[in-house]
XYZ file of C-alpha atoms in Angstrom:
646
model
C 31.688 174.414 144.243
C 29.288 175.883 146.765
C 28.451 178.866 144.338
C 27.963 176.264 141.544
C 25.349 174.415 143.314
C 23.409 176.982 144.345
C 22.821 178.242 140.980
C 21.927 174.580 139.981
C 19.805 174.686 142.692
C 18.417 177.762 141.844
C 17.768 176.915 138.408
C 15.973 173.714 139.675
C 13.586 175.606 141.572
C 11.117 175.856 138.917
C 9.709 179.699 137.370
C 10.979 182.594 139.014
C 8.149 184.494 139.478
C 8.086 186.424 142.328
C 10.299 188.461 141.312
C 10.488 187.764 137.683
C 13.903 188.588 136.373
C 14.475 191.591 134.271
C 14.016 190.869 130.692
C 17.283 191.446 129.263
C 16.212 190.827 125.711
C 18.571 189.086 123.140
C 22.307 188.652 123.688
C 23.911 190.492 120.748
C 27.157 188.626 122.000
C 25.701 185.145 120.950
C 24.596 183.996 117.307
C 20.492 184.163 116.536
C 18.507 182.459 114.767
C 16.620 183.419 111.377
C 13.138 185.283 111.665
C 10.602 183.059 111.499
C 7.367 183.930 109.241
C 4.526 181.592 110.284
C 2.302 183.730 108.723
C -0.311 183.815 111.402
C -3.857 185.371 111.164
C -4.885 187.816 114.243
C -7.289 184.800 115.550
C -3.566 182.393 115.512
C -1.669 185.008 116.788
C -4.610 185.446 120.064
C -3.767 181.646 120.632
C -0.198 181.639 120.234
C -0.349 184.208 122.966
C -2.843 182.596 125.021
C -1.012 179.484 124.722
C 2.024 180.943 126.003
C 0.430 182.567 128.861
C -1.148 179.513 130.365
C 2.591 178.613 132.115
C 2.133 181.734 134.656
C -0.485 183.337 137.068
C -2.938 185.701 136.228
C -1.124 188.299 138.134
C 1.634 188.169 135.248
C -0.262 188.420 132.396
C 0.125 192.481 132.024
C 3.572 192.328 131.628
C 4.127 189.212 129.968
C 1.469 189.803 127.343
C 3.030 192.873 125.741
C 6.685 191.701 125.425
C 5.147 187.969 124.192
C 3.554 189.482 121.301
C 6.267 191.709 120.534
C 8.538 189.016 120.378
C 5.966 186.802 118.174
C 5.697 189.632 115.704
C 9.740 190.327 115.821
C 10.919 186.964 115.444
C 8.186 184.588 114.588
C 7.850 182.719 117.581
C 7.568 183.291 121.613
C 10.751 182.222 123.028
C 10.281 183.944 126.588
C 13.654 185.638 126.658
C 13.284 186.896 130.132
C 13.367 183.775 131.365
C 16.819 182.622 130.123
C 18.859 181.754 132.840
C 21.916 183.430 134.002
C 23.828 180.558 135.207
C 26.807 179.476 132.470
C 24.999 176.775 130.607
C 27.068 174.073 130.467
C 27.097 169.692 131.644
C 28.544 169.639 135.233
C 29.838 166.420 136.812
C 26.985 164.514 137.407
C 26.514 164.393 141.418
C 26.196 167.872 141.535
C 22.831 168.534 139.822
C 20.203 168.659 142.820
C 17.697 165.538 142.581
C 16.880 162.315 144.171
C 18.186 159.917 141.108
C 21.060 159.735 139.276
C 19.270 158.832 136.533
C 17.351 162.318 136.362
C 20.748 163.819 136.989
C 22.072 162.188 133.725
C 19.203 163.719 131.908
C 19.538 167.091 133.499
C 23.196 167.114 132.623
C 22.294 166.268 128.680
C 19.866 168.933 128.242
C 22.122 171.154 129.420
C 25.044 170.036 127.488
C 22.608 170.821 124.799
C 21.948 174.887 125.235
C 26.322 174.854 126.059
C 27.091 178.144 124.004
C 29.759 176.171 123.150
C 27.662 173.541 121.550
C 23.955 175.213 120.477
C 24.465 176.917 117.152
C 21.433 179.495 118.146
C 21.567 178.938 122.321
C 19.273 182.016 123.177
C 16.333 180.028 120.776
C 16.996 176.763 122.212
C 18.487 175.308 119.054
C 20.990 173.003 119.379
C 22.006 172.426 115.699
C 20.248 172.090 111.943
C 19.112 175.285 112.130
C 15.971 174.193 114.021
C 16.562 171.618 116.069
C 15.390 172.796 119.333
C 15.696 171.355 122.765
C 12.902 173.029 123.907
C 10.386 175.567 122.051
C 10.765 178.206 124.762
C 12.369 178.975 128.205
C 9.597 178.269 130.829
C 9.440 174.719 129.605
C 13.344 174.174 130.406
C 12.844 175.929 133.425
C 9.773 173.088 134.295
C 11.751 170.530 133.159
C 14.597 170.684 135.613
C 12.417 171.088 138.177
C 10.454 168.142 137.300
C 14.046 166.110 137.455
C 15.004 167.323 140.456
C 11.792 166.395 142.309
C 11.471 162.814 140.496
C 11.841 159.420 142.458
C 12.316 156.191 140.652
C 8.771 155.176 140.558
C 8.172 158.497 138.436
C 8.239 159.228 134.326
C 8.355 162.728 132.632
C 6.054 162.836 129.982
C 7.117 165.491 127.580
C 5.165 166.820 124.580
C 6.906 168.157 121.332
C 8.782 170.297 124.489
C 5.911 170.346 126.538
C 6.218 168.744 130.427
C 2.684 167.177 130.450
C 3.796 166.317 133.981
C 5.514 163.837 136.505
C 3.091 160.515 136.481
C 3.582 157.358 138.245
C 5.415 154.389 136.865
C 7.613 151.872 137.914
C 11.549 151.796 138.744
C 12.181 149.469 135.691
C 10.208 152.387 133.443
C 12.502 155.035 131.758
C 12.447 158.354 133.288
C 11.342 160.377 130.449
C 9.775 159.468 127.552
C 9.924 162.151 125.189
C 7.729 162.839 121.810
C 8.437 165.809 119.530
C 6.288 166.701 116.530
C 3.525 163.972 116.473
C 1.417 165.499 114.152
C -1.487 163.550 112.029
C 0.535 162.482 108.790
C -1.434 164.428 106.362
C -1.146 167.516 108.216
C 2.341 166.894 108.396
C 3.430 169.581 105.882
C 6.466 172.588 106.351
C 3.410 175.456 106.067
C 1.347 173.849 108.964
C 5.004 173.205 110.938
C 5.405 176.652 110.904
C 2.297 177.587 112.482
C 1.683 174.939 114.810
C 5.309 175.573 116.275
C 4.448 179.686 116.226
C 1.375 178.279 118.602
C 4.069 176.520 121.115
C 1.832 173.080 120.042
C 4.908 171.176 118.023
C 8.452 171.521 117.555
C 10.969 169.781 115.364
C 13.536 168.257 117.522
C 15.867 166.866 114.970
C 17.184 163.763 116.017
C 19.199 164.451 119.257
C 18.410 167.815 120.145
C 14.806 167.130 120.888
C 16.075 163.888 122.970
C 18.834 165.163 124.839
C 21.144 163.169 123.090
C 23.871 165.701 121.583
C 26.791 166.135 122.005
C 28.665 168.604 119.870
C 29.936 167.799 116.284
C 32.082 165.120 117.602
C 29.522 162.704 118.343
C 28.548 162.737 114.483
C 32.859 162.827 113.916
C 32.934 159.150 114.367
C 29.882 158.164 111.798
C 31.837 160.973 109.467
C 35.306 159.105 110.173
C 33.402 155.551 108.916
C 31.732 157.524 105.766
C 34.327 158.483 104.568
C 36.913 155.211 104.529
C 33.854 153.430 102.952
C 34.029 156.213 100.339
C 37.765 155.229 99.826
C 37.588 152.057 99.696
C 34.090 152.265 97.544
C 35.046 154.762 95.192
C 38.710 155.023 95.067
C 39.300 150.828 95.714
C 41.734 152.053 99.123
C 41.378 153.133 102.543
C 44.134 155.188 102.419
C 43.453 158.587 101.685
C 46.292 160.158 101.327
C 46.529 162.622 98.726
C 43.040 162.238 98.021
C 40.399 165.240 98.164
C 36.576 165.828 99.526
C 34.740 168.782 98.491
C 31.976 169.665 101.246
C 30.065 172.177 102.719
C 28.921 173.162 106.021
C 30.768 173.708 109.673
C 27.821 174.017 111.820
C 26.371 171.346 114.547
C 26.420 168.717 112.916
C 28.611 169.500 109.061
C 31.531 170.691 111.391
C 32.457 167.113 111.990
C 33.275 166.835 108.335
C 36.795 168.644 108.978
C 37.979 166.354 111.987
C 36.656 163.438 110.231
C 38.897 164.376 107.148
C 42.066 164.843 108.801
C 41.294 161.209 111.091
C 40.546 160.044 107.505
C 44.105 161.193 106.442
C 42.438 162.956 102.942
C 42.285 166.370 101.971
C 38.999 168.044 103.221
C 37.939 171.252 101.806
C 34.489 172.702 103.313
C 32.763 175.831 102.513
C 30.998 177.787 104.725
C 29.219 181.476 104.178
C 28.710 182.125 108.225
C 31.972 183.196 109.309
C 30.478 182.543 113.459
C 30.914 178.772 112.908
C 33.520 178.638 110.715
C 35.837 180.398 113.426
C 34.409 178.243 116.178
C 35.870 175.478 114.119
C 38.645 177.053 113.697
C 39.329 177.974 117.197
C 38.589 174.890 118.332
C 41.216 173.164 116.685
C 38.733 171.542 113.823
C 40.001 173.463 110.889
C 43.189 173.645 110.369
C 43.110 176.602 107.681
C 40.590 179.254 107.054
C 40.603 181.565 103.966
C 38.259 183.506 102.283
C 40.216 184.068 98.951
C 39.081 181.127 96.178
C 42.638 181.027 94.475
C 44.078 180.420 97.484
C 42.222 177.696 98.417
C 42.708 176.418 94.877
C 46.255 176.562 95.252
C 46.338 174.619 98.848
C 44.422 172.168 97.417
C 46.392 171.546 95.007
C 49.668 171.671 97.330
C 48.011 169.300 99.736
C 47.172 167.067 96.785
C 50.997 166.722 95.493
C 51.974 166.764 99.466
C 49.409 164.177 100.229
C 49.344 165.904 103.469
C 46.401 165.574 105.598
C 44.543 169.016 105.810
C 41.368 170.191 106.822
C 40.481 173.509 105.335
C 37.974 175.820 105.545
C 36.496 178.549 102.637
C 34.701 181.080 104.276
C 32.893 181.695 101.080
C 29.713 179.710 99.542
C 30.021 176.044 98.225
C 28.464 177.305 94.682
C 31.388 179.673 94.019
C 33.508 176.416 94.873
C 32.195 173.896 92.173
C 31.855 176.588 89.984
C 35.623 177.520 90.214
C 36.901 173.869 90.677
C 34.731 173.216 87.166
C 36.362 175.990 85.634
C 40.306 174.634 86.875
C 39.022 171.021 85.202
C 38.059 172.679 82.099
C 41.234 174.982 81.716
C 43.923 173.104 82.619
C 42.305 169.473 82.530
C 43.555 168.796 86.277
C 40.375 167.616 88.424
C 41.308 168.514 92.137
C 38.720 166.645 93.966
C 37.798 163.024 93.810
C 35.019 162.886 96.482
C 32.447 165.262 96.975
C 29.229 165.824 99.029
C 27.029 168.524 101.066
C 25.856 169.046 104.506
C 23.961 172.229 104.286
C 20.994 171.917 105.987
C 18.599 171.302 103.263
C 16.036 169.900 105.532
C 15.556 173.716 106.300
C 15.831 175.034 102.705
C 14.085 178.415 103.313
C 14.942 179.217 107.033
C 18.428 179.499 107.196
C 19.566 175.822 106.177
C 20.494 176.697 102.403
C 22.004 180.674 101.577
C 22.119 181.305 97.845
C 25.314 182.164 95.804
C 22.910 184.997 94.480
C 23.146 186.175 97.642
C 25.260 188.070 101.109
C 24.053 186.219 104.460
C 22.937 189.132 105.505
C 21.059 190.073 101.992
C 19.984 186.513 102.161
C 18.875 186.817 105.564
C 16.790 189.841 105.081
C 15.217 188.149 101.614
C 13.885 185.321 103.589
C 12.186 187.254 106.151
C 10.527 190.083 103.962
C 9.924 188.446 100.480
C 9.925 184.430 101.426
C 8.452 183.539 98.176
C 10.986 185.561 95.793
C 13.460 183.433 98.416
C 12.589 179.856 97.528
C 12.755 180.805 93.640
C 16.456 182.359 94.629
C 17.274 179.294 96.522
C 16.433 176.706 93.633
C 18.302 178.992 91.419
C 20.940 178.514 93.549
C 20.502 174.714 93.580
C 20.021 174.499 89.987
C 23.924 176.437 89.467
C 25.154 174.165 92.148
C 24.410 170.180 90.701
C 25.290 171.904 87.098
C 28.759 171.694 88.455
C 28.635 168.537 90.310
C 27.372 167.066 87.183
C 30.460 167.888 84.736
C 33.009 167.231 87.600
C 31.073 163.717 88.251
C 31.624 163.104 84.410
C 34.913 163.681 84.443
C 35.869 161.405 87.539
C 34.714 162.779 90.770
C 32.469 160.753 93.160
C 29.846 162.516 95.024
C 27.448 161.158 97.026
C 24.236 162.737 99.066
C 24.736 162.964 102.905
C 21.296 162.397 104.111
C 20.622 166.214 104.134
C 17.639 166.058 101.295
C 20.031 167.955 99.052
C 19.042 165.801 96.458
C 15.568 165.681 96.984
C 15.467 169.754 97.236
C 17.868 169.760 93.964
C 14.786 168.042 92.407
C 12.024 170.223 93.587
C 14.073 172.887 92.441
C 14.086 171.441 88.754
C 17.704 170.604 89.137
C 18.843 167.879 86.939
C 19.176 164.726 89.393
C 16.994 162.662 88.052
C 18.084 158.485 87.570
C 16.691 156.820 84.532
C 14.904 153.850 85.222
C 14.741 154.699 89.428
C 12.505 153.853 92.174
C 11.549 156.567 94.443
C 14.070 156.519 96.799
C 16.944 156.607 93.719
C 18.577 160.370 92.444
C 21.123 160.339 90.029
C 23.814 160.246 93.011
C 23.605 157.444 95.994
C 23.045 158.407 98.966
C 25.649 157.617 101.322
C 23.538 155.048 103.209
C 22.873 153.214 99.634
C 26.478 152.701 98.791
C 28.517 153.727 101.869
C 26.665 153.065 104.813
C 23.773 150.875 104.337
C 25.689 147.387 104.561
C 27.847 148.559 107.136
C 23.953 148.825 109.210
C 22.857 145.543 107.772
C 25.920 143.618 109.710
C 24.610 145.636 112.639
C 27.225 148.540 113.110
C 26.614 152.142 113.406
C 27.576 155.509 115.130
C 28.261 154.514 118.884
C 28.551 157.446 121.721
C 28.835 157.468 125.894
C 29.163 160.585 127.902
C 31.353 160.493 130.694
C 29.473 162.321 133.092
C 32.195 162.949 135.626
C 33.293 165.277 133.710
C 37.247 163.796 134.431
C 39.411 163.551 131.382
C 40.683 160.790 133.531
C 37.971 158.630 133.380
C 36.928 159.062 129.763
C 40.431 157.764 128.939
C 39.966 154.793 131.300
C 36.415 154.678 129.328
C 38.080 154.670 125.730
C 40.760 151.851 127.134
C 37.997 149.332 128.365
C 35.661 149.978 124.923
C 38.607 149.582 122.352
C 39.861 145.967 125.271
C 36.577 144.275 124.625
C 35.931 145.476 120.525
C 39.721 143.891 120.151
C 38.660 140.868 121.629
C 35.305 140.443 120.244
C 36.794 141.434 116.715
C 39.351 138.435 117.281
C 36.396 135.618 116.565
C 34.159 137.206 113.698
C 34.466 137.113 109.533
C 37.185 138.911 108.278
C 34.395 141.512 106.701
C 32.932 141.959 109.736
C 36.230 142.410 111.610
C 37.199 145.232 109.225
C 34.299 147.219 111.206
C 35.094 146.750 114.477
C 39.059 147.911 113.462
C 37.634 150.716 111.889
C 35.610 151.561 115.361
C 38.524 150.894 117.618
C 40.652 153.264 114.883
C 37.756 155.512 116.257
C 38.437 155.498 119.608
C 42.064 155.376 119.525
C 42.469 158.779 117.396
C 39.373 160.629 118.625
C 41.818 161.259 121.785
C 44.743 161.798 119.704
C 42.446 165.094 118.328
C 41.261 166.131 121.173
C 37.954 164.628 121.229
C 36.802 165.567 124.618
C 33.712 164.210 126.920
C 28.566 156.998 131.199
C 25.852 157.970 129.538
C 25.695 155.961 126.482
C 23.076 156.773 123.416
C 23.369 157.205 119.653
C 22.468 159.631 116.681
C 19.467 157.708 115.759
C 21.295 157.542 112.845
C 22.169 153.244 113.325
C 20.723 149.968 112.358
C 17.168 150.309 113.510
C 16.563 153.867 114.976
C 15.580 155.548 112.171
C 12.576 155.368 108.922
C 13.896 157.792 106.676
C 13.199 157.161 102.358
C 16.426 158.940 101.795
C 18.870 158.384 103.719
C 18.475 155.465 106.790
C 16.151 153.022 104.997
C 17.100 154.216 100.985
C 18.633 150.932 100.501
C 15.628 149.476 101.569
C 14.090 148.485 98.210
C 10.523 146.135 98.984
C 8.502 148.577 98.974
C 8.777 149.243 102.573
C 11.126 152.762 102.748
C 8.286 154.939 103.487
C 6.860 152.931 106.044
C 7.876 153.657 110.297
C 7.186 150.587 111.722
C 10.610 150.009 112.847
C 11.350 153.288 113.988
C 8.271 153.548 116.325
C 8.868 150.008 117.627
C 12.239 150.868 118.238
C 11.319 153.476 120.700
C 8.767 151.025 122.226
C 11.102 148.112 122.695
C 13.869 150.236 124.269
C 11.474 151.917 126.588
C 10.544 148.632 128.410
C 14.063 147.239 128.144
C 15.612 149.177 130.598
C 16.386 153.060 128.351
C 16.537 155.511 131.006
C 14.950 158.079 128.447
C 13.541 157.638 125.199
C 12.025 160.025 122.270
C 10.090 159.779 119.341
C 10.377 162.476 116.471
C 8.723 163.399 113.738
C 11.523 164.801 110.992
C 15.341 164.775 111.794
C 18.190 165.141 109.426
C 15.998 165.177 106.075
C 13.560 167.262 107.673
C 10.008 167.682 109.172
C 7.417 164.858 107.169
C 10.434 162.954 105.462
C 11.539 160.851 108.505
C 10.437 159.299 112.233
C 13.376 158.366 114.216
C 13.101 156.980 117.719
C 16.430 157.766 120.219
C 17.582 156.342 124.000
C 19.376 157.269 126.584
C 20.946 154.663 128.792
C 23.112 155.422 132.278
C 25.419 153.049 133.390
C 26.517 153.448 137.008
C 28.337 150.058 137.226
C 25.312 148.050 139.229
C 24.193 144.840 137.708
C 20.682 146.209 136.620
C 22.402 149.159 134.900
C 24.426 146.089 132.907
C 21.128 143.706 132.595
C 19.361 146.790 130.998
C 21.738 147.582 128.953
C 22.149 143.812 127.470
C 18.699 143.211 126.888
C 17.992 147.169 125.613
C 20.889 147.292 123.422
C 20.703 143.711 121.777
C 17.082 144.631 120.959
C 18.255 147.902 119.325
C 20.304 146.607 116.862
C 18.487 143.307 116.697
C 15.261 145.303 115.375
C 17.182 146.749 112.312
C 18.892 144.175 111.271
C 15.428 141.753 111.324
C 13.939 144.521 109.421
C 16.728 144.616 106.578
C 17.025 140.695 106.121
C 13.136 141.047 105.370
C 13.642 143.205 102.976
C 15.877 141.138 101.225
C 19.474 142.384 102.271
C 21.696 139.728 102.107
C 24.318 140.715 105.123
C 21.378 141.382 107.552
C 20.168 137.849 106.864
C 23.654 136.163 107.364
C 23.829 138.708 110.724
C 20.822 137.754 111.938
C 21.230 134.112 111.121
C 24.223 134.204 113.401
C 22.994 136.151 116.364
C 20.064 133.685 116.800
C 22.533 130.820 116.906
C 24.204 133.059 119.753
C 20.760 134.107 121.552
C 18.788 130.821 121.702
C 15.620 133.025 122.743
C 15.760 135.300 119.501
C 13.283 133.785 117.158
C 13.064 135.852 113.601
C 10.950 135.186 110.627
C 13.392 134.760 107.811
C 12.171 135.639 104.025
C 11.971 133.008 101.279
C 13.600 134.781 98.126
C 11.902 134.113 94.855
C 14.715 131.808 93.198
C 13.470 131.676 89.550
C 12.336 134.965 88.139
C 10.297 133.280 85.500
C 7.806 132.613 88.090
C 6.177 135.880 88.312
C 6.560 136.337 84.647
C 4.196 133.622 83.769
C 2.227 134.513 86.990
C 1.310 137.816 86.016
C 0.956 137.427 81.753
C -1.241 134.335 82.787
C-alpha cells in the first residue's frame, strides 16, 4: 500500500524533467494503433513540433526535438512516448489517489481506468476504444492533468481543451471540477482531412463519447444498452422476448462491439460476431465474454446451426472477417434453403472507415494495415469495395427473412458513400433502407425517458458494488410498482440488468452515462434519427445538456465534437457525478439528473413523439416547478393542402 502511493504520488507530481526518463519507445508487448497520415506540409510539420515543445523548458528542446519529429514522421502524430508512465495503469480505490477533494480523486481514478491495458484498445496512444477515441492526445498532458487534480481545492475548475489543461481557474464549490471540451472546431471546417491535421498539430482530438470525458468503463458499461437492444429486437422483429433459439449475426469485439457477446448470452439468443484482429478477440475470450472462438467458417456454420436446434445460449466468436460471413451464410440460404440468422447488425467502427475502423475482405490486417498507410487513396476504393460485397449479402438474407438493423456506427451512411445499395425510396435524410436501431429499437424506449445507466464503485470492493446493485434494483422494483404497464416493462428489463450483470461477472459511486440516453446526444443517425421535424441535424439539446448539468451540481462535464458516428456527424455532451452519501451529493444529483433526462424528453414531445409528450405530461404533474411548452399537432391535414395550393 505504501509502494502504491508513492507511485501515485509520483505520478501526481507533474513532468519529470529533471531527470527525464529514458525513452523506452513503444511496447511491442501491447497492441498499437494504425499509422496515421495527416499529410502535413514542412511549414505544419515546424508547428506540430513547435506545438509540442511548448510543454517543456528550453533546456529540453535538443533532445526532445529529434525523437518528436521522428515519431511525427513514424506514426503520424507526437505521442511523447518517453513520458509514459511506469506505474501499472489501472483505477485504485478512491482514497488513495493524492489530492485535497474527493471529487478530483473520482476523476483521477476515471482517467485512469481509461489507459487500464486491460480496458484501452491502443493504451500506449491514449486510445481508449473506436479506434480513436483518445483520452488524451499525448503523454505530458496526462501527466499535467493529474497534477492539476491533485493540487485542486473546491473553489477550483480544470479547464481542458480537446486534451489540453488550459489551467486550474477559480470557481465556486457548487461548480463542477472539470469541464472538459474535445474537438470544437468551426462547423465548416469540421471535415475528416482537416481532423487529421489539426490533431497531427496537438490543436484537436476526437474524444468519442466517453473516452474524451473520462467516462468509460470497459465494454460492459455499453453491455447493458446492448442487453436492452437486443430484447427490443425480439420483441420488434421476432413478436417475443425470448430468444431462445434465435440468432444475431454481428461484427466487432473491440471497446465498445465486445459487449455484443455478453449481451447475447444475457439475451439468451445465439450471438455470432466476427472479428479479423485476433488481440481482441482473445481478450474476449479470456475474459470470459466469448464463449467459443474459431477461425474455420464451416465450423462456425455448423455451431450455429447446433445452437439453433439446441436453442442453447452461445456467444461465439469467428476470428475471420464479417464479409466472408454473409457471404457464406447467403450461400447456406441459397443451397439448402435453411436461413441461420434472424437478426443481424455491425459494430465495426465505421466512424473511422480508413484508419483502422473498417479492414476489407480484399484484404490480411496486416496487408490492410500496410495499404492504409502507404497508398490511402487505393484504400478507401478497397474499403467501399468491401462495403459494396458486404450489404449485397445483407440484402438477399433481409429478403428472405432476416432483420438487420444499423447500430449507430455510420455503417449505413459509409455503405452509401461507397455506392452500396441502401438507399429507401421515398426517405428523408436521416432514412437508409435498414432502421437504425434508435428508429425502431431504441428511440421510444428514450422518449419515455430510459436509457443506458452506469455507477462506478470506486472502492474498488466487490462488496460494496453488490450492496450497490441490491439498493438500485430495491428502489427500480418499487418505483416500477406505480407506473403504466409499458413503462414498467423498462424498468424490469433494467433491474433484469442488474440482477444478471453479476451473475456474468460484470465487475466494478461514480455515476455517469454513455451519452448515448434521452438528451445527451445530437446525432442524424443514430440518437436523434427518429427525430423527424426537421430538427435531427440541429445540437441544441446536446450543448444545453452539457450546460444545464454543469450548474446542477455534475462534478465533471464534456462537450464533443463526433462520437460513435464519427468526427462532424454528432455533438454529444457527458457528466460525471460522485456520490459520497452527503445531502448535497443527493440534492445535486436530484436536480442534475431530473434535468438530464427532462431535456430529452421536452425535446422529443416537440418534435412530435407521442410517448415523450405523455412522459413529459406526467413528470410536470409530479414536479410542480417544471413548466414545458407542449406542441399543438396539426389535426386535419387538409389544412396545409389548401394553405399551400392557395
Amino acid at each position: 500500500m505504501l509502494m502504491r502511493m508513492s507511485n501515485l504520488k509520483e505520478l501526481c507530481s507533474g513532468l519529470p524533467l529533471d531527470p527525464m526518463p529514458s525513452n523506452r519507445g513503444r511496447d511491442p508487448s501491447v497492441p498499437h494503433a494504425p499509422v496515421r497520415t495527416p499529410n502535413l506540409t514542412p511549414e505544419e510539420e515546424r508547428l506540430a513540433l513547435r506545438n509540442a515543445l511548448r510543454y517543456f523548458p528550453p533546456s529540453h528542446h535538443n533532445i526532445l526535438a529529434a525523437e518528436f519529429a521522428q515519431e511525427l514522421r513514424q506514426y503520424g502524430h507526437i505521442y511523447m512516448y518517453r513520458f509514459c508512465p511506469r506505474i501499472h495503469m489501472r483505477a485504485y480505490p478512491i482514497d488513495q489517489y493524492p489530492c485535497r477533494t474527493r471529487q478530483a480523486a473520482s476523476i483521477m481514478l476515471m482517467i485512469m481506468n481509461n489507459l487500464d491495458h486491460a480496458v484501452a484498445q491502443f493504451p500506449q496512444e491514449l486510445v481508449t476504444y473506436g479506434g480513436n477515441g483518445q483520452v488524451f492526445s499525448n503523454w505530458a498532458q496526462f501527466r499535467l492533468v493529474m497534477y492539476y487534480l491533485s493540487e485542486m481545492t473546491e473553489e477550483q475548475t480544470l479547464v481542458m481543451y480537446s486534451g489540453h489543461p488550459a489551467g486550474l481557474f477559480p470557481s465556486l464549490p457548487s461548480s463542477p471540477r472539470a469541464i472538459i471540451t474535445n474537438g470544437m472546431v468551426i462547423p465548416n471546417y469540421s471535415s475528416r482531412e482537416q481532423y487529421e491535421k489539426m490533431f497531427a498539430l496537438g490543436v484537436s482530438m476526437y474524444g468519442q463519447m466517453t473516452a474524451g470525458s473520462y467516462c468509460y468503463i470497459g465494454p460492459q458499461g455499453i453491455v447493458h444498452g446492448t442487453m436492452l437492444t437486443v430484447l427490443n429486437a425480439g420483441r420488434r422483429y421476432l413478436g417475443s422476448d425470448d430468444l431462445r433459439g434465435r440468432v444475431l449475426v454481428t461484427s466487432g469485439l473491440g471497446g465498445m462491439s465486445g459487449a455484443q457477446a455478453k449481451a447475447a448470452v444475457i439475451a439468451g439468443c445465439v450471438g455470432v460476431i466476427a472479428e479479423v484482429d485476433e488481440v481482441p478477440l482473445r481478450k474476449r475470450h479470456e475474459q470470459g465474454w466469448l464463449m467459443e472462438v474459431t477461425s474455420d467458417i464451416e465450423h462456425c456454420i455448423q455451431r450455429i446451426r447446433e445452437a439453433k436446434r439446441s436453442k442453447t445460449p452461445l456467444s461465439l466468436g469467428y476470428h475471420g472477417n464479417v464479409v466472408d460471413l454473409w457471404e457464406r451464410l447467403l450461400t447456406e440460404y441459397e443451397r439448402t434453403g435453411e436461413l441461420l440468422v434472424d437478426l443481424g447488425s455491425d459494430q465495426t467502427s465505421l466512424h473511422n472507415p480508413f484508419s483502422g475502423g473498417y479492414y476489407p475482405a480484399q484484404l490480411s490486417l496486416q496487408q490492410a494495415n500496410q495499404l492504409m498507410a502507404t497508398d490511402p487513396a487505393r484504400f478507401k476504393t478497397v474499403v467501399h469495395e468491401s462495403l459494396c460485397r458486404q450489404v449485397a449479402a445483407i440484402n438477399k438474407l433481409s429478403e428472405a427473412g432476416m432483420f438487420f438493423w444499423d447500430y449507430g456506427n455510420a455503417f449505413l451512411l459509409e455503405a452509401q458513400r461507397a455506392g452500396a445499395e441502401v438507399e429507401k425510396e421515398g426517405g428523408g435524410a436521416t432514412e437508409f433502407r435498414y432502421p437504425s436501431y434508435v428508429q425502431d429499437i431504441m428511440g421510444d424506449i428514450f422518449s419515455l425517458g430510459f436509457g443506458p445507466f452506469r455507477w462506478v464503485c470506486t472502492s474498488g470492493d466487490p462488496h460494496d458494488l453488490t450492496l450497490t446493485d441490491d439498493i438500485a434494483a430495491t428502489v427500480l422494483e418499487e418505483i416500477s410498482a406505480n407506473v403504466t404497464e409499458r413503462v414498467r416493462q423498462q424498468y424490469n428489463d433494467n433491474i433484469r440488468w442488474i440482477r444478471e450483470a453479476g451473475k456474468h461477472r460484470m465487475a466494478p459511486v461514480v455515476i455517469s452515462r454513455d451519452h448515448h440516453d434521452v438528451s445527451g446526444t445530437d446525432s442524424p443517425f443514430r440518437e436523434t434519427s427518429n427525430v423527424y421535424d426537421g430538427s435531427a441535424f440541429c445540437a441544441d439539446m446536446a450543448v444545453q445538456n452539457f450546460v444545464g448539468d454543469a450548474f446542477r451540481g455534475a462534478t465533471w462535464v464534456s462537450l464533443h465534437n463526433g462520437g460513435g458516428v464519427g468526427w462532424g456527424e454528432v455533438m454529444n455532451g457527458g457528466f460525471g457525478l460522485l456520490l459520497d452519501g452527503t445531502e448535497e451529493a443527493a440534492k445535486r444529483a436530484s436536480l442534475m439528473l431530473n434535468w438530464d433526462v427532462s431535456n430529452g424528453v421536452a425535446r422529443r414531445c416537440w418534435s412530435g413523439n407521442s410517448n415523450a409528450y405523455e412522459t413529459i405530461q406526467r413528470t410536470m404533474e409530479e414536479q410542480r416547478q417544471l413548466r414545458v411548452t407542449m406542441p399543438y399537432p396539426v389535426q386535419d391535414e387538409d389544412v396545409l393542402d389548401r394553405a399551400l395550393q392557395g
